[in-house]
PDB file of C-alpha atoms and ligand atoms in Angstrom:
ATOM      1  CA  UNK A1038       7.702 -18.375   6.504  1.00 93.00           C
ATOM      2  CA  UNK A1039       9.193 -14.499   5.910  1.00 98.00           C
ATOM      3  CA  UNK A1040       9.512 -14.654   1.718  1.00 98.00           C
ATOM      4  CA  UNK A1041       6.196 -15.894   1.441  1.00 98.00           C
ATOM      5  CA  UNK A1042       4.882 -12.829   3.831  1.00 98.00           C
ATOM      6  CA  UNK A1043       6.798 -10.769   1.387  1.00 98.00           C
ATOM      7  CA  UNK A1044       5.701 -12.320  -1.208  1.00 98.00           C
ATOM      8  CA  UNK A1045       1.913 -11.463  -0.389  1.00 98.00           C
ATOM      9  CA  UNK A1046       3.459  -7.986   0.660  1.00 98.00           C
ATOM     10  CA  UNK A1047       4.618  -7.387  -2.573  1.00 98.00           C
ATOM     11  CA  UNK A1048       1.723  -8.084  -4.383  1.00 98.00           C
ATOM     12  CA  UNK A1049      -0.862  -6.733  -2.230  1.00 98.00           C
ATOM     13  CA  UNK A1050       1.167  -2.684  -2.294  1.00 98.00           C
ATOM     14  CA  UNK A1051       1.237  -3.287  -6.038  1.00 98.00           C
ATOM     15  CA  UNK A1052      -2.524  -3.833  -6.130  1.00 98.00           C
ATOM     16  CA  UNK A1053      -3.187  -0.587  -3.444  1.00 98.00           C
ATOM     17  CA  UNK A1054      -0.214   1.567  -5.542  1.00 98.00           C
ATOM     18  CA  UNK A1055      -2.342   0.610  -8.703  1.00 98.00           C
ATOM     19  CA  UNK A1056      -5.494   1.407  -7.544  1.00 98.00           C
ATOM     20  CA  UNK A1057      -4.272   4.810  -6.333  1.00 98.00           C
ATOM     21  CA  UNK A1058      -2.988   5.600  -9.301  1.00 98.00           C
ATOM     22  CA  UNK A1059      -6.441   4.795 -10.888  1.00 98.00           C
ATOM     23  CA  UNK A1060      -7.841   6.610  -8.010  1.00 98.00           C
ATOM     24  CA  UNK A1061      -5.676   9.764  -9.333  1.00 98.00           C
ATOM     25  CA  UNK A1062      -6.521   9.119 -13.392  1.00 98.00           C
ATOM     26  CA  UNK A1063     -10.276   9.386 -12.180  1.00 98.00           C
ATOM     27  CA  UNK A1064     -11.457  11.086  -9.196  1.00 98.00           C
ATOM     28  CA  UNK A1065     -14.025  14.074  -9.547  1.00 98.00           C
ATOM     29  CA  UNK A1066     -15.573  16.324  -7.876  1.00 97.00           C
ATOM     30  CA  UNK A1067     -15.305  19.255  -6.220  1.00 96.00           C
ATOM     31  CA  UNK A1068     -11.838  18.440  -4.011  1.00 96.00           C
ATOM     32  CA  UNK A1069     -10.511  17.300  -7.571  1.00 98.00           C
ATOM     33  CA  UNK A1070      -6.513  18.917  -8.117  1.00 98.00           C
ATOM     34  CA  UNK A1071      -6.399  18.912  -4.311  1.00 98.00           C
ATOM     35  CA  UNK A1072      -7.234  14.335  -4.474  1.00 98.00           C
ATOM     36  CA  UNK A1073      -5.928  14.186  -7.965  1.00 98.00           C
ATOM     37  CA  UNK A1074      -2.567  15.178  -6.347  1.00 98.00           C
ATOM     38  CA  UNK A1075      -2.494  14.140  -2.970  1.00 98.00           C
ATOM     39  CA  UNK A1076      -3.649   9.817  -4.740  1.00 98.00           C
ATOM     40  CA  UNK A1077       0.006  11.122  -6.833  1.00 98.00           C
ATOM     41  CA  UNK A1078       2.223  11.264  -4.224  1.00 98.00           C
ATOM     42  CA  UNK A1079       0.473   8.000  -2.036  1.00 98.00           C
ATOM     43  CA  UNK A1080       1.164   6.008  -4.504  1.00 98.00           C
ATOM     44  CA  UNK A1081       4.576   6.626  -5.738  1.00 98.00           C
ATOM     45  CA  UNK A1082       5.900   7.148  -2.234  1.00 98.00           C
ATOM     46  CA  UNK A1083       4.770   3.161  -1.431  1.00 98.00           C
ATOM     47  CA  UNK A1084       6.243   2.264  -5.156  1.00 98.00           C
ATOM     48  CA  UNK A1085       8.859   4.346  -4.519  1.00 98.00           C
ATOM     49  CA  UNK A1086       9.600   3.418  -1.488  1.00 98.00           C
ATOM     50  CA  UNK A1087       8.648   0.074  -0.792  1.00 98.00           C
ATOM     51  CA  UNK A1088       8.015  -2.011  -3.804  1.00 98.00           C
ATOM     52  CA  UNK A1089      11.333  -2.875  -5.182  1.00 98.00           C
ATOM     53  CA  UNK A1090      12.607  -3.080  -1.621  1.00 98.00           C
ATOM     54  CA  UNK A1091      10.081  -5.774  -0.503  1.00 98.00           C
ATOM     55  CA  UNK A1092      11.044  -7.813  -3.630  1.00 98.00           C
ATOM     56  CA  UNK A1093      14.888  -7.391  -3.350  1.00 98.00           C
ATOM     57  CA  UNK A1094      14.704  -8.804   0.271  1.00 98.00           C
ATOM     58  CA  UNK A1095      12.671 -11.317  -0.930  1.00 98.00           C
ATOM     59  CA  UNK A1096      15.670 -12.173  -3.186  1.00 98.00           C
ATOM     60  CA  UNK A1097      17.916 -12.017   0.032  1.00 98.00           C
ATOM     61  CA  UNK A1098      15.628 -14.809   1.051  1.00 98.00           C
ATOM     62  CA  UNK A1099      17.327 -16.875  -1.887  1.00 98.00           C
ATOM     63  CA  UNK A1100      13.940 -17.011  -3.385  1.00 98.00           C
ATOM     64  CA  UNK A1101      12.073 -15.812  -6.380  1.00 98.00           C
ATOM     65  CA  UNK A1102       9.264 -12.656  -6.615  1.00 98.00           C
ATOM     66  CA  UNK A1103       6.080 -12.737  -8.692  1.00 98.00           C
ATOM     67  CA  UNK A1104       5.675 -10.713 -10.778  1.00 98.00           C
ATOM     68  CA  UNK A1105       2.562 -10.976 -13.418  1.00 98.00           C
ATOM     69  CA  UNK A1106      -0.724  -9.257 -12.675  1.00 97.00           C
ATOM     70  CA  UNK A1107      -2.007 -12.864 -12.378  1.00 98.00           C
ATOM     71  CA  UNK A1108      -0.095 -13.557  -9.243  1.00 98.00           C
ATOM     72  CA  UNK A1109      -0.337 -10.137  -7.544  1.00 98.00           C
ATOM     73  CA  UNK A1110      -4.202 -10.671  -8.307  1.00 98.00           C
ATOM     74  CA  UNK A1111      -3.860 -14.154  -6.871  1.00 98.00           C
ATOM     75  CA  UNK A1112      -1.659 -12.760  -3.688  1.00 98.00           C
ATOM     76  CA  UNK A1113      -2.717  -9.416  -2.595  1.00 98.00           C
ATOM     77  CA  UNK A1114      -4.715  -9.417   0.391  1.00 98.00           C
ATOM     78  CA  UNK A1115      -6.030  -5.763  -1.375  1.00 98.00           C
ATOM     79  CA  UNK A1116      -8.955  -6.294  -3.772  1.00 98.00           C
ATOM     80  CA  UNK A1117      -9.146  -4.209  -7.101  1.00 97.00           C
ATOM     81  CA  UNK A1118     -11.602  -1.863  -7.788  1.00 98.00           C
ATOM     82  CA  UNK A1119     -13.584  -2.156 -11.330  1.00 98.00           C
ATOM     83  CA  UNK A1120     -15.802   0.724 -10.523  1.00 98.00           C
ATOM     84  CA  UNK A1121     -15.624   4.368 -10.511  1.00 98.00           C
ATOM     85  CA  UNK A1122     -16.624   5.426  -7.039  1.00 98.00           C
ATOM     86  CA  UNK A1123     -17.133   8.232  -6.022  1.00 98.00           C
ATOM     87  CA  UNK A1124     -14.201  10.406  -4.128  1.00 97.00           C
ATOM     88  CA  UNK A1125     -14.952   9.906  -0.376  1.00 97.00           C
ATOM     89  CA  UNK A1126     -15.478   6.158  -1.697  1.00 98.00           C
ATOM     90  CA  UNK A1127     -12.771   6.004  -3.240  1.00 98.00           C
ATOM     91  CA  UNK A1128     -10.442   7.950   0.202  1.00 98.00           C
ATOM     92  CA  UNK A1129     -13.046   5.377   2.517  1.00 98.00           C
ATOM     93  CA  UNK A1130     -11.483   2.059   0.698  1.00 98.00           C
ATOM     94  CA  UNK A1131      -7.601   3.201   0.579  1.00 98.00           C
ATOM     95  CA  UNK A1132      -7.927   3.829   4.492  1.00 98.00           C
ATOM     96  CA  UNK A1133     -10.090   0.637   4.976  1.00 98.00           C
ATOM     97  CA  UNK A1134      -6.732  -0.960   2.868  1.00 98.00           C
ATOM     98  CA  UNK A1135      -4.190   1.242   4.700  1.00 98.00           C
ATOM     99  CA  UNK A1136      -5.526   0.078   7.882  1.00 98.00           C
ATOM    100  CA  UNK A1137      -5.933  -3.711   6.132  1.00 98.00           C
ATOM    101  CA  UNK A1138      -1.658  -3.213   5.226  1.00 98.00           C
ATOM    102  CA  UNK A1139      -0.829  -2.250   8.935  1.00 98.00           C
ATOM    103  CA  UNK A1140      -2.166  -5.221  10.494  1.00 98.00           C
ATOM    104  CA  UNK A1141      -0.058  -7.167   7.963  1.00 98.00           C
ATOM    105  CA  UNK A1142       3.021  -4.802   8.763  1.00 98.00           C
ATOM    106  CA  UNK A1143       2.893  -5.065  12.410  1.00 98.00           C
ATOM    107  CA  UNK A1144       2.172  -9.136  11.865  1.00 98.00           C
ATOM    108  CA  UNK A1145       5.117  -9.550   9.063  1.00 98.00           C
ATOM    109  CA  UNK A1146       7.241  -7.901  11.542  1.00 98.00           C
ATOM    110  CA  UNK A1147       6.607 -10.231  14.390  1.00 98.00           C
ATOM    111  CA  UNK A1148       7.948 -13.274  11.604  1.00 98.00           C
ATOM    112  CA  UNK A1149      11.042 -11.321  10.228  1.00 98.00           C
ATOM    113  CA  UNK A1150      12.067 -11.062  14.276  1.00 98.00           C
ATOM    114  CA  UNK A1151      11.278 -14.609  14.858  1.00 97.00           C
ATOM    115  CA  UNK A1152      13.427 -15.840  11.513  1.00 97.00           C
ATOM    116  CA  UNK A1153      16.282 -13.021  13.325  1.00 98.00           C
ATOM    117  CA  UNK A1154      16.023 -11.079   9.617  1.00 98.00           C
ATOM    118  CA  UNK A1155      16.648  -7.500  12.026  1.00 98.00           C
ATOM    119  CA  UNK A1156      17.001  -5.525   8.295  1.00 98.00           C
ATOM    120  CA  UNK A1157      14.247  -6.353   7.292  1.00 98.00           C
ATOM    121  CA  UNK A1158      12.604  -5.861  10.643  1.00 98.00           C
ATOM    122  CA  UNK A1159      14.129  -2.412  10.128  1.00 98.00           C
ATOM    123  CA  UNK A1160      12.480  -1.868   6.864  1.00 98.00           C
ATOM    124  CA  UNK A1161       8.745  -3.321   7.734  1.00 98.00           C
ATOM    125  CA  UNK A1162       9.172  -0.505  11.184  1.00 98.00           C
ATOM    126  CA  UNK A1163       9.701   2.054   8.568  1.00 98.00           C
ATOM    127  CA  UNK A1164       7.052   0.822   6.535  1.00 98.00           C
ATOM    128  CA  UNK A1165       4.860   1.331   9.357  1.00 98.00           C
ATOM    129  CA  UNK A1166       5.079   4.611   9.619  1.00 98.00           C
ATOM    130  CA  UNK A1167       5.213   5.804   6.200  1.00 98.00           C
ATOM    131  CA  UNK A1168       1.162   3.857   5.628  1.00 98.00           C
ATOM    132  CA  UNK A1169       0.172   5.249   9.539  1.00 98.00           C
ATOM    133  CA  UNK A1170       1.425   8.559   7.897  1.00 98.00           C
ATOM    134  CA  UNK A1171      -1.202   7.980   5.439  1.00 98.00           C
ATOM    135  CA  UNK A1172      -3.845   6.796   7.536  1.00 98.00           C
ATOM    136  CA  UNK A1173      -3.361   9.670   9.412  1.00 98.00           C
ATOM    137  CA  UNK A1174      -3.903  11.811   6.053  1.00 98.00           C
ATOM    138  CA  UNK A1175      -6.787   9.714   4.041  1.00 98.00           C
ATOM    139  CA  UNK A1176      -8.545   9.969   7.939  1.00 97.00           C
ATOM    140  CA  UNK A1177      -7.979  13.847   7.454  1.00 96.00           C
ATOM    141  CA  UNK A1178     -10.243  14.226   4.336  1.00 95.00           C
ATOM    142  CA  UNK A1179     -12.912  12.271   5.705  1.00 95.00           C
ATOM    143  CA  UNK A1180     -13.540  14.449   9.005  1.00 92.00           C
ATOM    144  CA  UNK A1181     -15.736  17.872   7.693  1.00 80.00           C
ATOM    145  CA  UNK A1182     -17.008  18.768  10.594  1.00 68.00           C
ATOM    146  CA  UNK A1183     -15.531  19.474  13.914  1.00 66.00           C
ATOM    147  CA  UNK A1184     -17.686  19.103  17.327  1.00 62.00           C
TER     148      UNK A1184
HETATM  149 FE1  LIG B1412      -0.926  11.518 -13.977  1.00 73.99          FE
END
C-alpha cells in the first residue's frame, strides 16, 4: 500500500538526515571544511524538500504519520551510525544509503502509479532527480585519481 511505503520513506529519510547531520558535526581530516559544508547542504536539502512533503502526502492518503524516534528506527531502511567513521567511510556510507533510497523511490514510484496517485508519483520523480544528484556528488568525492 502506498501509504505504508511513504511511512517507510519518511522514516528512512529522517534516519538519513540525522546520520548526515551527525557526520557534519563529527567529520575530521584535510577536507574538513568542504565536507562539513557538503554534509550540511545534503541533510538540509532532504529535510527541507522532502520530509515534510512525504508526511503530508501520508495525511492526504488519510493515514497518520509516524513521528517518534522509536517508530522511525522500526521503519527505516537506513541504519544509524554509532561510531565516528573516517571521512572517506562517511562518504561511502552515505553513497550506499543514497543508492538504497534511489531503489526505494523507483519501487514507490510504481506503487503511486498503480494507485493512480499522479501527484505523489510526480513528487517521487522529483526526489529521484535530487537523490541522483546527491549520488553523483558523493561518487565524485571518492574519485581521487583519474587514469
Ligand atoms: Fe552546523
